[in-house]
Amino acid sequence: MNIPILHEDNHLLVVEKPVNIPVQEDPTGDRDMLSMLKADLKVRHNKPGNVFLALVHRLDRPVGGVMVFAKTSKAASRLSDSIRRKAFYKKYLAVARGNPPQKQARLEHFLLKDRSENKVSTVSSQRQEGKKALLDYEVIGEKEQLSLLLIDLHTGRSHQIRVQLSETGNPLFGDQKYGQNVNRKGQQIALWAHTLSFEHPTKKEMMEFKSLPPEEHPWNLFFREGEMMT
């Protein structure tokens, strides 16, 4: 599979993840990002033996967009530390059903994951098991009862964006798990990892990488030839 490389140096590999590919091996046995990228590095750099490549953050299988992998243990450790220090910044693009009443808002919920069902629900803040989820969104486009949102993610909870937007009455386009009443089987979830910003693990300079979704429905209502339509 052709995985676009956005940046590569001795410590980092930044790529654009295709949709519907797991980031690491899972029970399906389908080809995963980590294995494919290791195999690619081995061939391109003619490396003997095992290739080191570490997964430092994740994207849900249906979600595409920008991801960074660590090529050295030093990079893996320092990137993981930046995530713990909340110095690892992620922004997403999403197409939501309907038009949120507020064009700009902060969403705060407490989430609980049912691992047996692989489904997340909102719970009271008094529930000890609930984990705080926080994001900011801005509506940057509206077409055909759909809204294009730019999301600044402050916590990295499982299925967070999908659950929080569903809870406010604006589930993601194509999300059958959290928007089964308005989405059809076979529709692709319209969620894309748009921007990734972090400090380089050795150069100590801020780096930012961006990726735009494919020009397919519903994204093509808002983007054409890499530009947002007004």
CSV table of C-alpha atoms in Angstrom, one decimal:
chain,number,residue,atom,x,y,z
A,1,MET,CA,0.0,0.0,0.0
A,2,ASN,CA,1.2,3.5,-0.9
A,3,ILE,CA,1.4,5.5,2.4
A,4,PRO,CA,2.3,9.1,1.8
A,5,ILE,CA,5.4,10.2,3.7
A,6,LEU,CA,5.2,13.8,4.9
A,7,HIS,CA,8.5,14.0,6.7
A,8,GLU,CA,11.4,11.7,7.6
A,9,ASP,CA,14.7,12.1,9.4
A,10,ASN,CA,16.9,10.0,11.7
A,11,HIS,CA,14.4,10.1,14.5
A,12,LEU,CA,10.9,10.6,13.0
A,13,LEU,CA,8.6,9.3,10.3
A,14,VAL,CA,5.5,11.4,9.7
A,15,VAL,CA,2.9,9.9,7.4
A,16,GLU,CA,-0.6,10.2,6.1
A,17,LYS,CA,-2.6,7.3,7.4
A,18,PRO,CA,-5.2,5.9,4.9
A,19,VAL,CA,-8.7,5.2,6.2
A,20,ASN,CA,-9.7,1.8,7.4
A,21,ILE,CA,-6.2,0.6,8.2
A,22,PRO,CA,-5.4,-0.4,11.8
A,23,VAL,CA,-2.4,1.4,13.3
A,24,GLN,CA,-1.0,-1.9,14.8
A,25,GLU,CA,-1.8,-5.6,14.6
A,26,ASP,CA,-5.3,-6.4,15.8
A,27,PRO,CA,-7.5,-9.5,16.0
A,28,THR,CA,-8.6,-9.1,12.4
A,29,GLY,CA,-5.1,-10.0,11.1
A,30,ASP,CA,-5.5,-7.2,8.5
A,31,ARG,CA,-2.3,-5.4,7.4
A,32,ASP,CA,-1.5,-2.6,9.8
A,33,MET,CA,0.4,0.6,9.6
A,34,LEU,CA,3.2,-0.3,11.9
A,35,SER,CA,4.0,-3.5,10.1
A,36,MET,CA,3.8,-2.0,6.6
A,37,LEU,CA,6.0,1.0,7.6
A,38,LYS,CA,8.6,-1.3,9.2
A,39,ALA,CA,8.7,-3.4,6.0
A,40,ASP,CA,9.1,-0.3,3.9
A,41,LEU,CA,11.9,1.1,6.0
A,42,LYS,CA,13.7,-2.2,5.8
A,43,VAL,CA,13.6,-2.2,2.0
A,44,ARG,CA,14.2,1.6,1.4
A,45,HIS,CA,17.2,1.8,3.8
A,46,ASN,CA,18.4,-1.8,3.2
A,47,LYS,CA,18.4,-2.5,6.9
A,48,PRO,CA,19.4,-6.0,8.2
A,49,GLY,CA,17.5,-7.6,11.0
A,50,ASN,CA,14.6,-6.1,12.8
A,51,VAL,CA,13.7,-2.4,12.2
A,52,PHE,CA,12.9,-0.2,15.2
A,53,LEU,CA,9.7,1.8,14.7
A,54,ALA,CA,7.5,2.8,17.7
A,55,LEU,CA,3.9,3.8,17.8
A,56,VAL,CA,3.5,6.8,20.1
A,57,HIS,CA,-0.1,7.8,19.4
A,58,ARG,CA,-3.1,6.3,17.8
A,59,LEU,CA,-5.9,6.9,15.3
A,60,ASP,CA,-9.1,4.9,15.2
A,61,ARG,CA,-9.1,2.4,12.3
A,62,PRO,CA,-11.7,4.3,10.2
A,63,VAL,CA,-9.9,7.6,10.6
A,64,GLY,CA,-7.2,8.9,8.2
A,65,GLY,CA,-4.7,11.7,8.5
A,66,VAL,CA,-1.4,12.8,9.9
A,67,MET,CA,0.6,10.5,12.3
A,68,VAL,CA,4.1,10.4,13.6
A,69,PHE,CA,6.1,7.3,14.4
A,70,ALA,CA,9.5,7.2,16.3
A,71,LYS,CA,12.5,5.7,14.5
A,72,THR,CA,14.6,5.7,17.7
A,73,SER,CA,14.0,4.8,21.3
A,74,LYS,CA,15.1,8.3,22.3
A,75,ALA,CA,12.5,9.8,20.0
A,76,ALA,CA,9.8,7.4,21.3
A,77,SER,CA,10.6,8.4,24.9
A,78,ARG,CA,10.6,12.1,24.3
A,79,LEU,CA,7.5,12.1,22.2
A,80,SER,CA,5.7,10.0,24.8
A,81,ASP,CA,6.8,12.6,27.4
A,82,SER,CA,5.5,15.5,25.4
A,83,ILE,CA,2.1,13.7,25.2
A,84,ARG,CA,2.1,13.3,29.0
A,85,ARG,CA,3.1,17.0,29.4
A,86,LYS,CA,0.2,17.9,27.0
A,87,ALA,CA,2.8,19.5,24.6
A,88,PHE,CA,1.7,17.3,21.7
A,89,TYR,CA,-1.1,19.1,19.8
A,90,LYS,CA,-3.7,17.5,17.5
A,91,LYS,CA,-6.4,19.1,15.4
A,92,TYR,CA,-9.1,17.3,13.4
A,93,LEU,CA,-11.5,18.1,10.7
A,94,ALA,CA,-14.9,16.5,11.0
A,95,VAL,CA,-18.2,16.6,9.1
A,96,ALA,CA,-21.1,16.5,11.5
A,97,ARG,CA,-24.8,16.0,10.9
A,98,GLY,CA,-26.9,19.2,11.4
A,99,ASN,CA,-25.8,22.7,12.4
A,100,PRO,CA,-24.6,23.1,16.0
A,101,PRO,CA,-26.3,26.1,17.7
A,102,GLN,CA,-23.0,27.5,18.8
A,103,LYS,CA,-20.4,28.2,16.1
A,104,GLN,CA,-17.6,27.9,18.6
A,105,ALA,CA,-17.7,26.0,21.9
A,106,ARG,CA,-15.9,23.8,24.4
A,107,LEU,CA,-17.3,20.3,25.0
A,108,GLU,CA,-16.6,18.6,28.3
A,109,HIS,CA,-17.9,15.1,29.2
A,110,PHE,CA,-16.9,12.2,31.3
A,111,LEU,CA,-16.6,9.0,29.3
A,112,LEU,CA,-16.7,5.3,30.2
A,113,LYS,CA,-15.6,2.5,27.8
A,114,ASP,CA,-17.4,-0.8,27.6
A,115,ARG,CA,-14.5,-3.0,26.4
A,116,SER,CA,-16.7,-6.0,25.7
A,117,GLU,CA,-18.8,-3.9,23.2
A,118,ASN,CA,-16.0,-1.5,22.2
A,119,LYS,CA,-18.3,1.3,22.8
A,120,VAL,CA,-18.0,4.5,24.9
A,121,SER,CA,-20.8,6.3,26.7
A,122,THR,CA,-21.1,9.5,28.7
A,123,VAL,CA,-21.5,9.3,32.5
A,124,SER,CA,-21.9,11.6,35.4
A,125,SER,CA,-18.8,13.4,36.6
A,126,GLN,CA,-19.4,11.7,40.0
A,127,ARG,CA,-18.7,8.3,38.5
A,128,GLN,CA,-15.2,7.4,39.6
A,129,GLU,CA,-14.5,5.3,36.5
A,130,GLY,CA,-15.4,8.1,34.1
A,131,LYS,CA,-12.5,9.9,32.4
A,132,LYS,CA,-12.7,13.6,31.6
A,133,ALA,CA,-12.8,14.4,27.9
A,134,LEU,CA,-12.3,17.9,26.6
A,135,LEU,CA,-12.3,19.5,23.1
A,136,ASP,CA,-12.9,22.8,21.4
A,137,TYR,CA,-14.6,23.1,18.1
A,138,GLU,CA,-15.3,25.8,15.5
A,139,VAL,CA,-17.8,25.5,12.7
A,140,ILE,CA,-15.9,26.6,9.6
A,141,GLY,CA,-18.4,25.5,6.9
A,142,GLU,CA,-22.1,24.6,6.4
A,143,LYS,CA,-23.6,22.8,3.4
A,144,GLU,CA,-26.7,20.6,3.0
A,145,GLN,CA,-27.5,20.2,6.7
A,146,LEU,CA,-23.9,19.2,7.3
A,147,SER,CA,-21.3,21.2,9.2
A,148,LEU,CA,-17.5,21.2,8.8
A,149,LEU,CA,-15.8,21.5,12.2
A,150,LEU,CA,-12.2,22.2,13.1
A,151,ILE,CA,-11.6,20.4,16.4
A,152,ASP,CA,-8.8,21.1,18.9
A,153,LEU,CA,-8.4,18.0,20.9
A,154,HIS,CA,-7.2,18.4,24.5
A,155,THR,CA,-7.6,14.8,25.8
A,156,GLY,CA,-7.1,11.6,23.8
A,157,ARG,CA,-10.0,9.4,25.0
A,158,SER,CA,-11.2,6.4,23.0
A,159,HIS,CA,-13.8,7.5,20.4
A,160,GLN,CA,-13.9,10.9,22.1
A,161,ILE,CA,-14.8,13.1,19.2
A,162,ARG,CA,-17.4,10.7,18.0
A,163,VAL,CA,-19.1,10.4,21.3
A,164,GLN,CA,-19.0,14.0,22.3
A,165,LEU,CA,-20.5,15.3,19.1
A,166,SER,CA,-23.2,12.6,19.2
A,167,GLU,CA,-24.0,13.6,22.7
A,168,THR,CA,-24.6,17.2,21.5
A,169,GLY,CA,-27.0,16.0,18.8
A,170,ASN,CA,-24.5,16.4,15.9
A,171,PRO,CA,-23.0,12.9,15.2
A,172,LEU,CA,-20.3,12.5,12.6
A,173,PHE,CA,-21.3,11.8,9.0
A,174,GLY,CA,-21.0,8.0,8.4
A,175,ASP,CA,-20.7,7.0,12.1
A,176,GLN,CA,-23.0,4.0,12.5
A,177,LYS,CA,-21.8,3.3,16.1
A,178,TYR,CA,-22.7,6.7,17.5
A,179,GLY,CA,-25.1,8.0,14.9
A,180,GLN,CA,-27.0,4.9,13.7
A,181,ASN,CA,-30.3,6.8,13.4
A,182,VAL,CA,-29.0,9.2,10.8
A,183,ASN,CA,-26.2,7.3,9.0
A,184,ARG,CA,-26.3,4.3,6.7
A,185,LYS,CA,-24.2,1.2,6.5
A,186,GLY,CA,-21.2,1.5,4.3
A,187,GLN,CA,-20.8,5.2,4.8
A,188,GLN,CA,-17.2,6.3,5.7
A,189,ILE,CA,-16.8,8.2,8.9
A,190,ALA,CA,-15.9,11.8,8.1
A,191,LEU,CA,-13.2,12.4,10.7
A,192,TRP,CA,-9.6,13.4,9.6
A,193,ALA,CA,-6.4,14.1,11.6
A,194,HIS,CA,-5.6,17.4,10.1
A,195,THR,CA,-2.7,18.9,12.1
A,196,LEU,CA,0.0,17.6,14.3
A,197,SER,CA,2.4,19.9,16.3
A,198,PHE,CA,5.2,18.9,18.6
A,199,GLU,CA,8.8,19.6,19.6
A,200,HIS,CA,11.4,17.7,17.6
A,201,PRO,CA,12.9,15.1,20.0
A,202,THR,CA,16.5,16.2,19.4
A,203,LYS,CA,16.5,19.6,17.6
A,204,LYS,CA,14.1,21.0,20.2
A,205,GLU,CA,12.3,23.1,17.6
A,206,MET,CA,8.5,23.1,17.0
A,207,MET,CA,7.3,21.1,14.0
A,208,GLU,CA,3.9,21.2,12.4
A,209,PHE,CA,2.4,18.9,9.8
A,210,LYS,CA,-0.9,19.1,8.0
A,211,SER,CA,-3.0,16.7,5.9
A,212,LEU,CA,-6.3,17.3,4.1
A,213,PRO,CA,-9.0,14.7,3.6
A,214,PRO,CA,-9.7,13.1,0.2
A,215,GLU,CA,-12.0,14.9,-2.2
A,216,GLU,CA,-14.8,12.4,-1.7
A,217,HIS,CA,-18.3,12.9,-0.4
A,218,PRO,CA,-18.9,14.6,2.1
A,219,TRP,CA,-15.5,16.3,2.1
A,220,ASN,CA,-15.9,17.5,-1.5
A,221,LEU,CA,-18.7,19.7,-0.3
A,222,PHE,CA,-16.1,21.8,1.5
A,223,PHE,CA,-12.8,21.3,-0.3
A,224,ARG,CA,-11.6,21.4,-3.9
A,225,GLU,CA,-8.1,20.9,-5.1
A,226,GLY,CA,-6.6,21.2,-1.6
A,227,GLU,CA,-8.5,24.5,-0.9
A,228,MET,CA,-11.5,25.1,1.2
A,229,MET,CA,-14.5,26.4,-0.7
A,230,THR,CA,-16.2,29.5,0.7
